[in-house]
């Protein structure tokens, strides 16, 4: 019952939003906290899936951003279809870095 309650809370109370510049995490039902992570700070993105998660195509994405003071290790739990999202995050990170490098070379 406790495990079910935890998963239900994560589904109802935790929301993620990805833009081309940042990743937002909103936590809470009645009160809320919003954290954002600049994609330029991301060093690594990984996926964890056990056998059951693979059957249901759900997983945990871990984002490592050592220069971010609030969330140097941001863990996104219960993500549906985690592989395409991981690839989308990596693509946005690469595009942001390429854009910064191009601007610096001007």
N, CA and C atoms as an extended XYZ file, in Angstrom:
318
Properties=species:S:1:pos:R:3:atomname:S:1:resname:S:1:resid:I:1 pbc="F F F"
N         0.823       -1.194        0.000 N   UNK     1
C         0.000        0.000        0.000 CA  UNK     1
C         0.871        1.263        0.000 C   UNK     1
N         1.958        1.208        0.747 N   UNK     2
C         2.890        2.336        0.793 CA  UNK     2
C         3.544        2.588       -0.551 C   UNK     2
N         3.919        1.521       -1.243 N   UNK     3
C         4.550        1.650       -2.562 CA  UNK     3
C         3.560        2.225       -3.560 C   UNK     3
N         2.321        1.745       -3.509 N   UNK     4
C         1.277        2.264       -4.390 CA  UNK     4
C         1.037        3.749       -4.128 C   UNK     4
N         0.986        4.122       -2.855 N   UNK     5
C         0.790        5.524       -2.488 CA  UNK     5
C         1.927        6.401       -2.983 C   UNK     5
N         3.144        5.905       -2.896 N   UNK     6
C         4.315        6.656       -3.366 CA  UNK     6
C         4.230        6.884       -4.871 C   UNK     6
N         3.897        5.848       -5.620 N   UNK     7
C         3.801        5.975       -7.075 CA  UNK     7
C         2.648        6.889       -7.477 C   UNK     7
N         1.549        6.801       -6.764 N   UNK     8
C         0.413        7.672       -7.042 CA  UNK     8
C         0.777        9.130       -6.781 C   UNK     8
N         1.475        9.389       -5.681 N   UNK     9
C         1.926       10.752       -5.364 CA  UNK     9
C         2.843       11.278       -6.469 C   UNK     9
N         3.795       10.438       -6.904 N   UNK    10
C         4.727       10.862       -7.949 CA  UNK    10
C         3.992       11.199       -9.240 C   UNK    10
N         2.958       10.438       -9.572 N   UNK    11
C         2.199       10.699      -10.797 CA  UNK    11
C         1.364       11.969      -10.697 C   UNK    11
N         0.792       12.214       -9.517 N   UNK    12
C        -0.102       13.363       -9.353 CA  UNK    12
C         0.624       14.647       -8.965 C   UNK    12
N         1.688       14.542       -8.195 N   UNK    13
C         2.292       15.723       -7.588 CA  UNK    13
C         3.579       16.184       -8.253 C   UNK    13
N         4.165       15.383       -9.120 N   UNK    14
C         5.433       15.769       -9.734 CA  UNK    14
C         5.239       15.872      -11.236 C   UNK    14
N         5.565       17.039      -11.768 N   UNK    15
C         5.438       17.295      -13.207 CA  UNK    15
C         6.779       17.778      -13.746 C   UNK    15
N         7.065       17.370      -14.966 N   UNK    16
C         8.286       17.788      -15.642 CA  UNK    16
C         7.914       18.480      -16.950 C   UNK    16
N         8.706       19.510      -17.306 N   UNK    17
C         8.498       20.199      -18.584 CA  UNK    17
C         9.866       20.509      -19.168 C   UNK    17
N        10.056       20.129      -20.420 N   UNK    18
C        11.323       20.333      -21.105 CA  UNK    18
C        11.143       21.375      -22.194 C   UNK    18
N        12.014       22.392      -22.177 N   UNK    19
C        12.053       23.366      -23.267 CA  UNK    19
C        13.417       23.241      -23.928 C   UNK    19
N        13.672       24.045      -24.911 N   UNK    20
C        14.965       23.977      -25.596 CA  UNK    20
C        16.093       24.553      -24.747 C   UNK    20
N        15.762       25.285      -23.676 N   UNK    21
C        16.784       25.895      -22.826 CA  UNK    21
C        16.854       25.317      -21.416 C   UNK    21
N        15.704       24.848      -20.897 N   UNK    22
C        15.664       24.423      -19.502 CA  UNK    22
C        14.755       23.212      -19.299 C   UNK    22
N        14.982       22.550      -18.165 N   UNK    23
C        14.112       21.477      -17.703 CA  UNK    23
C        13.492       21.947      -16.394 C   UNK    23
N        12.167       21.924      -16.311 N   UNK    24
C        11.443       22.355      -15.128 CA  UNK    24
C        10.880       21.152      -14.402 C   UNK    24
N        10.936       21.184      -13.051 N   UNK    25
C        10.307       20.162      -12.226 CA  UNK    25
C         9.416       20.881      -11.217 C   UNK    25
N         8.135       20.543      -11.232 N   UNK    26
C         7.171       21.118      -10.304 CA  UNK    26
C         6.722       20.023       -9.357 C   UNK    26
N         6.834       20.288       -8.053 N   UNK    27
C         6.477       19.305       -7.039 CA  UNK    27
C         5.399       19.899       -6.139 C   UNK    27
N         4.339       19.131       -5.890 N   UNK    28
C         3.332       19.535       -4.930 CA  UNK    28
C         1.926       19.448       -5.483 C   UNK    28
N         0.983       19.301       -4.573 N   UNK    29
C        -0.435       19.289       -4.933 CA  UNK    29
C        -1.084       20.567       -4.423 C   UNK    29
N        -1.036       20.814       -3.122 N   UNK    30
C        -1.610       22.035       -2.562 CA  UNK    30
C        -0.602       23.184       -2.593 C   UNK    30
N         0.566       22.948       -2.085 N   UNK    31
C         1.647       23.917       -2.237 CA  UNK    31
C         2.567       23.374       -3.328 C   UNK    31
N         3.430       24.200       -3.864 N   UNK    32
C         4.308       23.680       -4.910 CA  UNK    32
C         5.672       24.336       -4.869 C   UNK    32
N         6.623       23.612       -5.412 N   UNK    33
C         7.996       24.081       -5.561 CA  UNK    33
C         8.401       23.830       -6.999 C   UNK    33
N         8.980       24.825       -7.629 N   UNK    34
C         9.404       24.700       -9.023 CA  UNK    34
C        10.918       24.859       -9.079 C   UNK    34
N        11.582       23.854       -9.616 N   UNK    35
C        13.031       23.904       -9.845 CA  UNK    35
C        13.263       23.924      -11.344 C   UNK    35
N        14.307       24.603      -11.760 N   UNK    36
C        14.654       24.581      -13.174 CA  UNK    36
C        16.140       24.314      -13.317 C   UNK    36
N        16.471       23.633      -14.386 N   UNK    37
C        17.850       23.266      -14.669 CA  UNK    37
C        18.202       23.771      -16.056 C   UNK    37
N        19.223       24.604      -16.145 N   UNK    38
C        19.703       25.076      -17.443 CA  UNK    38
C        20.371       23.905      -18.172 C   UNK    38
N        19.968       23.662      -19.398 N   UNK    39
C        20.504       22.519      -20.138 CA  UNK    39
C        21.994       22.668      -20.440 C   UNK    39
N        22.499       23.890      -20.435 N   UNK    40
C        23.935       24.083      -20.641 CA  UNK    40
C        24.769       23.418      -19.549 C   UNK    40
N        24.198       23.251      -18.380 N   UNK    41
C        24.918       22.690      -17.236 CA  UNK    41
C        24.958       21.164      -17.239 C   UNK    41
N        24.183       20.519      -18.089 N   UNK    42
C        24.061       19.060      -18.084 CA  UNK    42
C        25.329       18.411      -18.641 C   UNK    42
N        25.882       17.471      -17.865 N   UNK    43
C        27.056       16.710      -18.301 CA  UNK    43
C        26.694       15.304      -18.761 C   UNK    43
N        25.689       14.693      -18.112 N   UNK    44
C        25.379       13.303      -18.437 CA  UNK    44
C        23.897       13.029      -18.179 C   UNK    44
N        23.335       12.132      -18.998 N   UNK    45
C        21.947       11.699      -18.846 CA  UNK    45
C        21.940       10.180      -18.935 C   UNK    45
N        21.294        9.521      -17.960 N   UNK    46
C        21.238        8.056      -17.988 CA  UNK    46
C        19.833        7.580      -17.652 C   UNK    46
N        19.551        6.331      -18.040 N   UNK    47
C        18.247        5.713      -17.799 CA  UNK    47
C        18.458        4.455      -16.960 C   UNK    47
N        17.585        4.255      -15.980 N   UNK    48
C        17.563        3.020      -15.198 CA  UNK    48
C        16.204        2.362      -15.391 C   UNK    48
N        16.224        1.077      -15.764 N   UNK    49
C        14.993        0.295      -15.927 CA  UNK    49
C        15.250       -1.118      -15.443 C   UNK    49
N        14.365       -1.618      -14.586 N   UNK    50
C        14.456       -3.033      -14.247 CA  UNK    50
C        13.542       -3.800      -15.214 C   UNK    50
N        13.410       -5.082      -15.022 N   UNK    51
C        12.644       -5.914      -15.947 CA  UNK    51
C        11.182       -5.469      -16.021 C   UNK    51
N        10.585       -5.192      -14.874 N   UNK    52
C         9.178       -4.767      -14.856 CA  UNK    52
C         9.017       -3.431      -15.566 C   UNK    52
N         9.947       -2.513      -15.302 N   UNK    53
C         9.891       -1.210      -15.978 CA  UNK    53
C         9.995       -1.374      -17.493 C   UNK    53
N        10.850       -2.267      -17.927 N   UNK    54
C        10.997       -2.491      -19.374 CA  UNK    54
C         9.716       -3.046      -19.980 C   UNK    54
N         9.029       -3.913      -19.261 N   UNK    55
C         7.766       -4.462      -19.766 CA  UNK    55
C         6.724       -3.364      -19.984 C   UNK    55
N         6.710       -2.378      -19.082 N   UNK    56
C         5.728       -1.300      -19.174 CA  UNK    56
C         6.293       -0.029      -19.815 C   UNK    56
N         7.533       -0.084      -20.303 N   UNK    57
C         8.222        1.049      -20.939 CA  UNK    57
C         8.202        2.287      -20.044 C   UNK    57
N         8.626        2.082      -18.802 N   UNK    58
C         8.732        3.153      -17.812 CA  UNK    58
C        10.155        3.114      -17.270 C   UNK    58
N        10.679        4.247      -16.846 N   UNK    59
C        12.023        4.239      -16.297 CA  UNK    59
C        12.327        5.483      -15.497 C   UNK    59
N        13.530        5.499      -14.978 N   UNK    60
C        14.043        6.621      -14.206 CA  UNK    60
C        15.176        7.250      -15.004 C   UNK    60
N        15.097        8.558      -15.197 N   UNK    61
C        16.150        9.289      -15.902 CA  UNK    61
C        16.933       10.084      -14.877 C   UNK    61
N        18.252        9.942      -14.899 N   UNK    62
C        19.126       10.690      -14.001 CA  UNK    62
C        19.925       11.682      -14.836 C   UNK    62
N        19.865       12.940      -14.424 N   UNK    63
C        20.575       14.012      -15.127 CA  UNK    63
C        21.650       14.550      -14.192 C   UNK    63
N        22.889       14.516      -14.651 N   UNK    64
C        24.018       14.999      -13.864 CA  UNK    64
C        24.405       16.383      -14.375 C   UNK    64
N        24.349       17.360      -13.467 N   UNK    65
C        24.730       18.746      -13.781 CA  UNK    65
C        25.531       19.274      -12.596 C   UNK    65
N        26.828       18.939      -12.520 N   UNK    66
C        27.616       19.256      -11.321 CA  UNK    66
C        27.718       20.748      -11.008 C   UNK    66
N        27.552       21.608      -11.997 N   UNK    67
C        27.672       23.044      -11.729 CA  UNK    67
C        26.359       23.680      -11.280 C   UNK    67
N        25.287       22.901      -11.224 N   UNK    68
C        24.009       23.425      -10.747 CA  UNK    68
C        23.960       23.275       -9.225 C   UNK    68
N        23.777       24.395       -8.532 N   UNK    69
C        23.818       24.369       -7.065 CA  UNK    69
C        22.597       23.709       -6.439 C   UNK    69
N        21.413       23.846       -7.050 N   UNK    70
C        20.199       23.290       -6.450 CA  UNK    70
C        20.077       21.799       -6.676 C   UNK    70
N        20.272       21.349       -7.897 N   UNK    71
C        20.099       19.931       -8.236 CA  UNK    71
C        21.260       19.428       -9.081 C   UNK    71
N        22.416       19.143       -8.475 N   UNK    72
C        23.517       18.619       -9.282 CA  UNK    72
C        23.236       17.221       -9.835 C   UNK    72
N        22.294       16.532       -9.190 N   UNK    73
C        21.874       15.196       -9.653 CA  UNK    73
C        20.352       15.173       -9.600 C   UNK    73
N        19.723       15.422      -10.741 N   UNK    74
C        18.267       15.492      -10.826 CA  UNK    74
C        17.744       14.143      -11.303 C   UNK    74
N        16.852       13.532      -10.510 N   UNK    75
C        16.314       12.214      -10.827 CA  UNK    75
C        14.837       12.369      -11.172 C   UNK    75
N        14.465       11.903      -12.369 N   UNK    76
C        13.084       11.954      -12.840 CA  UNK    76
C        12.529       10.539      -12.761 C   UNK    76
N        11.579       10.319      -11.864 N   UNK    77
C        11.025        8.987      -11.630 CA  UNK    77
C         9.767        8.750      -12.459 C   UNK    77
N         9.536        7.496      -12.818 N   UNK    78
C         8.282        7.086      -13.448 CA  UNK    78
C         8.030        7.714      -14.806 C   UNK    78
N         9.061        7.827      -15.611 N   UNK    79
C         8.940        8.467      -16.916 CA  UNK    79
C         8.482        7.438      -17.949 C   UNK    79
N         7.364        7.740      -18.630 N   UNK    80
C         6.897        6.892      -19.727 CA  UNK    80
C         7.820        7.081      -20.927 C   UNK    80
N         8.151        5.999      -21.609 N   UNK    81
C         9.043        6.025      -22.780 CA  UNK    81
C        10.300        6.846      -22.498 C   UNK    81
N        11.151        6.390      -21.584 N   UNK    82
C        12.299        7.198      -21.171 CA  UNK    82
C        13.369        7.386      -22.244 C   UNK    82
N        13.551        6.430      -23.142 N   UNK    83
C        14.614        6.549      -24.138 CA  UNK    83
C        14.411        7.739      -25.083 C   UNK    83
N        13.218        7.932      -25.673 N   UNK    84
C        13.041        9.113      -26.520 CA  UNK    84
C        13.227       10.430      -25.756 C   UNK    84
N        12.811       10.465      -24.494 N   UNK    85
C        12.996       11.685      -23.713 CA  UNK    85
C        14.471       11.940      -23.438 C   UNK    85
N        15.211       10.887      -23.117 N   UNK    86
C        16.654       11.027      -22.900 CA  UNK    86
C        17.319       11.586      -24.149 C   UNK    86
N        16.955       11.054      -25.297 N   UNK    87
C        17.535       11.530      -26.552 CA  UNK    87
C        17.152       12.978      -26.835 C   UNK    87
N        15.928       13.355      -26.501 N   UNK    88
C        15.490       14.738      -26.692 CA  UNK    88
C        16.281       15.689      -25.786 C   UNK    88
N        16.519       15.280      -24.545 N   UNK    89
C        17.323       16.096      -23.631 CA  UNK    89
C        18.725       16.261      -24.186 C   UNK    89
N        19.335       15.163      -24.615 N   UNK    90
C        20.700       15.233      -25.166 CA  UNK    90
C        20.747       16.138      -26.405 C   UNK    90
N        19.724       16.051      -27.249 N   UNK    91
C        19.669       16.881      -28.449 CA  UNK    91
C        19.586       18.362      -28.075 C   UNK    91
N        18.741       18.704      -27.122 N   UNK    92
C        18.620       20.105      -26.691 CA  UNK    92
C        19.921       20.598      -26.053 C   UNK    92
N        20.582       19.747      -25.264 N   UNK    93
C        21.860       20.114      -24.652 CA  UNK    93
C        22.883       20.412      -25.744 C   UNK    93
N        22.968       19.513      -26.735 N   UNK    94
C        23.932       19.703      -27.818 CA  UNK    94
C        23.656       20.985      -28.597 C   UNK    94
N        22.389       21.248      -28.915 N   UNK    95
C        22.037       22.461      -29.663 CA  UNK    95
C        22.369       23.716      -28.870 C   UNK    95
N        22.106       23.712      -27.566 N   UNK    96
C        22.435       24.883      -26.742 CA  UNK    96
C        23.934       25.121      -26.717 C   UNK    96
N        24.695       24.053      -26.565 N   UNK    97
C        26.157       24.205      -26.527 CA  UNK    97
C        26.688       24.671      -27.872 C   UNK    97
N        26.164       24.123      -28.956 N   UNK    98
C        26.595       24.564      -30.295 CA  UNK    98
C        26.273       26.032      -30.518 C   UNK    98
N        25.129       26.462      -30.057 N   UNK    99
C        24.721       27.862      -30.212 CA  UNK    99
C        25.650       28.781      -29.429 C   UNK    99
N        26.029       28.384      -28.213 N   UNK   100
C        26.942       29.185      -27.385 CA  UNK   100
C        28.317       29.246      -28.035 C   UNK   100
N        28.810       28.113      -28.532 N   UNK   101
C        30.125       28.089      -29.185 CA  UNK   101
C        30.119       28.982      -30.411 C   UNK   101
N        29.045       28.931      -31.206 N   UNK   102
C        28.951       29.774      -32.394 CA  UNK   102
C        28.912       31.255      -32.021 C   UNK   102
N        28.215       31.594      -30.954 N   UNK   103
C        28.147       32.992      -30.524 CA  UNK   103
C        29.494       33.478      -30.019 C   UNK   103
N        30.244       32.611      -29.345 N   UNK   104
C        31.555       33.000      -28.822 CA  UNK   104
C        32.574       33.178      -29.930 C   UNK   104
N        32.404       32.476      -31.039 N   UNK   105
C        33.376       32.587      -32.125 CA  UNK   105
C        33.158       33.835      -32.974 C   UNK   105
N        32.048       34.541      -32.765 N   UNK   106
C        31.786       35.770      -33.528 CA  UNK   106
C        32.627       36.902      -33.088 C   UNK   106
